[in-house]
mmCIF file of C-alpha atoms in Angstrom:
data_model
loop_
_atom_site.group_PDB
_atom_site.id
_atom_site.type_symbol
_atom_site.label_atom_id
_atom_site.label_comp_id
_atom_site.label_asym_id
_atom_site.label_seq_id
_atom_site.Cartn_x
_atom_site.Cartn_y
_atom_site.Cartn_z
ATOM 1 C CA ALA A 266 -0.026 0.015 0.001
ATOM 2 C CA LEU A 267 1.156 3.486 -0.775
ATOM 3 C CA ALA A 268 0.724 4.388 2.945
ATOM 4 C CA ASP A 269 3.386 1.857 3.859
ATOM 5 C CA LEU A 270 6.076 3.372 1.632
ATOM 6 C CA PRO A 271 9.065 5.047 3.472
ATOM 7 C CA VAL A 272 8.338 8.443 1.756
ATOM 8 C CA HIS A 273 5.109 9.798 0.340
ATOM 9 C CA GLN A 274 6.416 10.907 -3.021
ATOM 10 C CA LEU A 275 9.621 10.711 -5.122
ATOM 11 C CA THR A 276 10.384 12.809 -8.246
ATOM 12 C CA TYR A 277 13.001 11.497 -10.631
ATOM 13 C CA GLU A 278 15.281 13.441 -12.995
ATOM 14 C CA GLY A 279 18.182 12.001 -14.930
ATOM 15 C CA ALA A 280 20.957 12.980 -17.369
ATOM 16 C CA PHE A 281 23.773 10.489 -17.848
ATOM 17 C CA PRO A 282 25.783 9.828 -15.701
ATOM 18 C CA VAL A 283 23.578 11.514 -13.021
ATOM 19 C CA SER A 284 20.244 10.608 -11.502
ATOM 20 C CA ARG A 285 18.286 12.616 -8.919
ATOM 21 C CA LEU A 286 15.491 11.686 -6.611
ATOM 22 C CA THR A 287 13.605 14.405 -4.674
ATOM 23 C CA ALA A 288 11.545 13.211 -1.676
ATOM 24 C CA GLN A 289 8.409 14.870 -0.452
ATOM 25 C CA ASP A 290 7.098 13.807 2.910
ATOM 26 C CA ARG A 291 5.271 15.901 5.525
ATOM 27 C CA ARG A 292 7.103 14.027 8.294
ATOM 28 C CA PHE A 293 10.312 15.803 7.262
ATOM 29 C CA GLY A 294 8.834 19.099 8.470
ATOM 30 C CA SER A 295 10.911 22.051 7.113
ATOM 31 C CA LEU A 296 13.693 19.765 5.774
ATOM 32 C CA GLY A 297 13.902 19.222 2.058
ATOM 33 C CA VAL A 298 15.592 15.926 1.111
ATOM 34 C CA SER A 299 17.046 15.059 -2.339
ATOM 35 C CA LEU A 300 19.531 12.340 -3.533
ATOM 36 C CA THR A 301 21.843 12.891 -6.476
ATOM 37 C CA ALA A 302 23.604 9.749 -7.592
ATOM 38 C CA ARG A 303 26.328 9.571 -10.180
ATOM 39 C CA GLY A 304 28.866 7.277 -11.723
ATOM 40 C CA HIS A 305 32.202 8.412 -13.105
ATOM 41 C CA PHE A 306 32.478 9.476 -16.727
ATOM 42 C CA LYS A 307 34.853 11.817 -18.598
ATOM 43 C CA PRO A 308 35.085 11.683 -22.448
ATOM 44 C CA GLN A 309 38.493 10.493 -23.758
ATOM 45 C CA ASP A 310 39.673 9.677 -20.213
ATOM 46 C CA ALA A 311 39.667 5.968 -19.558
ATOM 47 C CA VAL A 312 41.024 6.306 -16.036
ATOM 48 C CA GLN A 313 38.392 8.816 -14.849
ATOM 49 C CA SER A 314 35.646 6.862 -16.624
ATOM 50 C CA SER A 315 36.530 3.516 -15.003
ATOM 51 C CA VAL A 316 36.485 4.396 -11.281
ATOM 52 C CA PRO A 317 34.502 1.512 -9.735
ATOM 53 C CA ALA A 318 32.337 3.601 -7.458
ATOM 54 C CA VAL A 319 29.045 5.440 -7.236
ATOM 55 C CA VAL A 320 28.619 8.638 -5.294
ATOM 56 C CA PHE A 321 25.324 9.347 -3.518
ATOM 57 C CA ASP A 322 24.881 12.953 -2.437
ATOM 58 C CA PHE A 323 22.082 13.452 0.049
ATOM 59 C CA LYS A 324 21.181 17.187 0.155
ATOM 60 C CA LEU A 325 19.369 18.164 3.436
ATOM 61 C CA ASP A 326 17.901 21.586 2.914
ATOM 62 C CA ASN A 327 16.692 23.569 5.889
ATOM 63 C CA SER A 328 16.654 26.962 4.164
ATOM 64 C CA LYS A 329 12.955 27.444 5.034
ATOM 65 C CA GLY A 330 13.322 26.242 8.579
ATOM 66 C CA ALA A 331 12.855 28.291 11.770
ATOM 67 C CA ALA A 332 15.042 25.960 13.915
ATOM 68 C CA ASP A 333 18.030 23.593 13.554
ATOM 69 C CA VAL A 334 17.133 20.109 12.464
ATOM 70 C CA PRO A 335 19.046 16.864 13.431
ATOM 71 C CA ALA A 336 19.175 14.447 10.538
ATOM 72 C CA SER A 337 20.676 11.068 9.811
ATOM 73 C CA VAL A 338 21.254 9.165 6.507
ATOM 74 C CA PHE A 339 21.071 5.354 6.489
ATOM 75 C CA PHE A 340 22.864 3.355 3.781
ATOM 76 C CA ALA A 341 22.721 -0.451 3.754
ATOM 77 C CA LEU A 342 24.809 -2.974 1.865
ATOM 78 C CA PRO A 343 23.529 -6.577 1.806
ATOM 79 C CA ASN A 344 26.150 -9.281 1.425
ATOM 80 C CA ILE A 345 25.606 -9.865 -2.270
ATOM 81 C CA ILE A 346 28.949 -11.519 -2.894
ATOM 82 C CA GLN A 347 28.694 -14.217 -0.172
ATOM 83 C CA ALA A 348 31.629 -12.870 1.665
ATOM 84 C CA THR A 349 32.748 -14.254 4.989
ATOM 85 C CA SER A 350 34.071 -10.948 6.314
ATOM 86 C CA PHE A 351 32.049 -7.804 7.030
ATOM 87 C CA LYS A 352 33.688 -5.233 9.245
ATOM 88 C CA ALA A 353 34.566 -1.618 9.858
ATOM 89 C CA SER A 354 37.865 -0.198 8.746
ATOM 90 C CA ALA A 355 40.493 0.493 11.441
ATOM 91 C CA ASP A 356 39.498 4.130 11.611
ATOM 92 C CA GLY A 357 35.804 3.346 11.687
ATOM 93 C CA ASN A 358 35.138 5.545 8.602
ATOM 94 C CA ALA A 359 34.433 2.686 6.149
ATOM 95 C CA LEU A 360 32.446 -0.475 6.099
ATOM 96 C CA LEU A 361 34.219 -3.235 4.259
ATOM 97 C CA LEU A 362 32.809 -6.364 2.657
ATOM 98 C CA GLY A 363 34.871 -9.159 1.175
ATOM 99 C CA PRO A 364 36.513 -10.876 -0.438
ATOM 100 C CA GLY A 365 33.654 -13.087 -1.718
ATOM 101 C CA ASN A 366 33.669 -16.840 -2.183
ATOM 102 C CA ALA A 367 33.529 -16.970 -6.000
ATOM 103 C CA THR A 368 36.375 -16.483 -8.459
ATOM 104 C CA ILE A 369 35.050 -13.137 -9.756
ATOM 105 C CA HIS A 370 34.645 -11.851 -6.159
ATOM 106 C CA SER A 371 38.052 -12.968 -4.872
ATOM 107 C CA GLY A 372 41.674 -11.963 -5.215
ATOM 108 C CA ALA A 373 43.974 -9.404 -3.545
ATOM 109 C CA GLY A 374 41.995 -6.392 -2.391
ATOM 110 C CA ALA A 375 38.659 -7.766 -3.689
ATOM 111 C CA GLY A 376 35.447 -6.630 -2.097
ATOM 112 C CA MET A 377 33.133 -3.718 -1.607
ATOM 113 C CA ALA A 378 33.259 -0.649 0.625
ATOM 114 C CA VAL A 379 31.000 2.162 1.891
ATOM 115 C CA VAL A 380 32.288 5.436 3.211
ATOM 116 C CA ALA A 381 30.540 8.611 4.241
ATOM 117 C CA ASP A 382 31.721 12.231 3.885
ATOM 118 C CA GLY A 383 30.250 15.453 5.283
ATOM 119 C CA ALA A 384 28.664 14.096 8.450
ATOM 120 C CA ASP A 385 29.291 15.229 12.029
ATOM 121 C CA SER A 386 29.323 11.634 13.290
ATOM 122 C CA LEU A 387 29.274 8.102 11.891
ATOM 123 C CA SER A 388 28.193 4.712 13.208
ATOM 124 C CA TRP A 389 27.915 1.258 11.726
ATOM 125 C CA ALA A 390 26.534 -2.184 12.357
ATOM 126 C CA THR A 391 26.286 -5.575 10.708
ATOM 127 C CA ALA A 392 23.550 -8.193 11.022
ATOM 128 C CA SER A 393 23.385 -11.980 10.431
ATOM 129 C CA ALA A 394 20.477 -11.843 8.021
ATOM 130 C CA GLY A 395 18.770 -9.039 6.158
ATOM 131 C CA VAL A 396 18.586 -5.287 6.551
ATOM 132 C CA ALA A 397 15.450 -5.174 8.666
ATOM 133 C CA PRO A 398 17.158 -5.349 12.144
ATOM 134 C CA LEU A 399 19.613 -2.650 11.026
ATOM 135 C CA LEU A 400 16.801 -0.387 9.907
ATOM 136 C CA SER A 401 15.093 -0.959 13.215
ATOM 137 C CA SER A 402 18.171 0.051 15.087
ATOM 138 C CA PHE A 403 18.452 3.232 12.891
ATOM 139 C CA SER A 404 15.141 4.528 14.405
ATOM 140 C CA THR A 405 17.367 6.198 16.914
ATOM 141 C CA GLY A 406 19.542 7.852 14.253
ATOM 142 C CA GLU A 407 22.620 5.728 15.222
ATOM 143 C CA LEU A 408 23.716 2.153 14.757
ATOM 144 C CA GLY A 409 25.969 1.640 17.793
ATOM 145 C CA ASN A 410 29.135 0.326 16.054
ATOM 146 C CA MET A 411 28.212 -3.250 16.617
ATOM 147 C CA SER A 412 29.187 -6.382 14.647
ATOM 148 C CA GLY A 413 26.348 -8.956 14.481
ATOM 149 C CA GLY A 414 27.087 -11.116 11.485
ATOM 150 C CA VAL A 415 27.795 -11.042 7.722
ATOM 151 C CA GLY A 416 24.253 -10.973 6.220
ATOM 152 C CA ALA A 417 24.145 -7.223 5.759
ATOM 153 C CA GLY A 418 25.820 -4.117 6.943
ATOM 154 C CA ALA A 419 24.972 -0.439 7.189
ATOM 155 C CA ILE A 420 26.291 2.993 8.149
ATOM 156 C CA ALA A 421 24.487 5.922 9.668
ATOM 157 C CA ALA A 422 25.772 9.431 8.973
ATOM 158 C CA SER A 423 24.411 12.054 11.308
ATOM 159 C CA THR A 424 24.483 15.852 11.308
ATOM 160 C CA VAL A 425 22.587 18.918 12.454
ATOM 161 C CA VAL A 426 21.315 21.193 9.658
ATOM 162 C CA PRO A 427 21.206 24.888 10.919
ATOM 163 C CA LYS A 428 18.137 26.929 10.189
ATOM 164 C CA GLY A 429 18.382 28.782 6.874
ATOM 165 C CA GLU A 430 21.139 26.445 5.569
ATOM 166 C CA ALA A 431 21.617 23.217 3.722
ATOM 167 C CA LYS A 432 24.143 20.389 4.105
ATOM 168 C CA VAL A 433 25.328 17.529 1.850
ATOM 169 C CA ILE A 434 26.165 14.092 3.145
ATOM 170 C CA SER A 435 27.981 11.915 0.520
ATOM 171 C CA ILE A 436 27.879 8.186 0.604
ATOM 172 C CA VAL A 437 30.341 6.350 -1.691
ATOM 173 C CA LEU A 438 29.751 2.772 -2.695
ATOM 174 C CA SER A 439 32.769 1.135 -4.282
ATOM 175 C CA TRP A 440 33.793 -2.299 -5.549
ATOM 176 C CA PHE A 441 37.036 -3.920 -6.549
ATOM 177 C CA PHE A 442 37.078 -7.285 -8.314
ATOM 178 C CA PRO A 443 40.410 -8.049 -10.005
ATOM 179 C CA HIS A 444 39.119 -11.191 -11.743
ATOM 180 C CA HIS A 445 37.039 -10.656 -14.908
ATOM 181 C CA VAL A 446 36.280 -14.139 -16.290
ATOM 182 C CA TRP A 447 34.641 -14.841 -19.630
ATOM 183 C CA ASP A 448 32.994 -18.059 -18.675
ATOM 184 C CA GLY A 449 32.381 -19.824 -21.968
ATOM 185 C CA GLU A 450 33.767 -22.791 -23.820
ATOM 186 C CA PHE A 451 37.188 -21.243 -23.598
ATOM 187 C CA ALA A 452 37.186 -19.627 -20.187
ATOM 188 C CA THR A 453 39.669 -16.795 -19.996
ATOM 189 C CA MET A 454 40.780 -14.494 -17.155
ATOM 190 C CA TYR A 455 40.749 -11.000 -18.556
ATOM 191 C CA GLY A 456 41.040 -8.880 -15.359
ATOM 192 C CA ASN A 457 39.692 -5.383 -15.006
ATOM 193 C CA PHE A 458 41.282 -2.189 -16.319
ATOM 194 C CA TYR A 459 40.793 -0.377 -13.016
ATOM 195 C CA THR A 460 43.202 -2.718 -11.222
ATOM 196 C CA ASN A 461 45.992 -0.783 -12.935
ATOM 197 C CA HIS A 462 45.125 2.245 -10.842
ATOM 198 C CA TRP A 463 43.619 0.983 -7.517
ATOM 199 C CA SER A 464 44.398 -1.880 -5.215
ATOM 200 C CA SER A 465 41.228 -2.290 -3.064
ATOM 201 C CA ALA A 466 37.655 -1.242 -2.671
ATOM 202 C CA GLU A 467 38.535 0.784 0.404
ATOM 203 C CA GLU A 468 41.164 2.806 -1.531
ATOM 204 C CA VAL A 469 38.665 3.401 -4.351
ATOM 205 C CA ALA A 470 35.998 4.614 -1.923
ATOM 206 C CA HIS A 471 38.180 7.090 -0.099
ATOM 207 C CA GLY A 472 39.612 8.327 -3.413
ATOM 208 C CA ALA A 473 36.140 8.871 -4.907
ATOM 209 C CA ALA A 474 35.036 10.687 -1.712
ATOM 210 C CA LYS A 475 38.113 12.983 -1.867
ATOM 211 C CA ASN A 476 37.610 13.742 -5.486
ATOM 212 C CA LYS A 477 33.830 13.943 -5.562
ATOM 213 C CA SER A 478 33.925 17.594 -6.718
ATOM 214 C CA ARG A 479 36.064 16.714 -9.697
ATOM 215 C CA SER A 480 33.811 13.798 -10.741
ATOM 216 C CA LEU A 481 30.775 16.076 -10.489
ATOM 217 C CA GLN A 482 32.480 18.671 -12.657
ATOM 218 C CA ASN A 483 33.287 15.947 -15.267
ATOM 219 C CA ALA A 484 29.573 15.138 -15.439
ATOM 220 C CA LEU A 485 28.621 18.828 -15.781
ATOM 221 C CA ASP A 486 31.152 19.350 -18.501
ATOM 222 C CA PHE A 487 29.756 16.392 -20.387
ATOM 223 C CA HIS A 488 26.258 17.873 -20.124
ATOM 224 C CA LYS A 489 27.371 21.238 -21.397
ATOM 225 C CA THR A 490 28.469 19.581 -24.666
ATOM 226 C CA PHE A 491 24.738 18.866 -25.419
ATOM 227 C CA LEU A 492 22.813 21.405 -23.437
ATOM 228 C CA ASP A 493 24.620 24.768 -23.939
#
């Protein structure tokens, strides 16, 4: 039923390599919430176009608000590669999954990573099965930095949005799989081009977060070619 959906309405806009979702929900009060997601693409630049990561920018807009608003963003990653390891990085700023148990999901540095940028505080948790218990924990806005299994993991990025202002929390999802196998009659290990420039999913995620302004400008420059 529509009444059971997490938000009341979503509006979609897209122009490769960018998609935007704008949420409308009276429960947000004065806070406007939109998500801009983008891959990496720069014409005639194979390196910038092959970054194995997606950047999710959550814009929290309190420009019409009369008071500061506390807000938290929840991002979940199910264990889709059947990995036996799901943990936080040593500094607690990244959630790391992998390597997986299949050839294409194994190898040095193989796995997936999630990092957050722009928040005042971060927390994380993992669960033995499914995202539901993690989402339930997130009702408080934090996840408690607890390891509970390898079925799914999530991070919570929290901030306070001052009245009359807006903030952006960026979530970066990255992957690194050095084995690219053409599984046919003559199975061949081709590898992936991006392994020439990165060595792990965690390295990719932190690099994409650090260079998120550049990747956004690359997308805008590509749009200008057609739209100006």
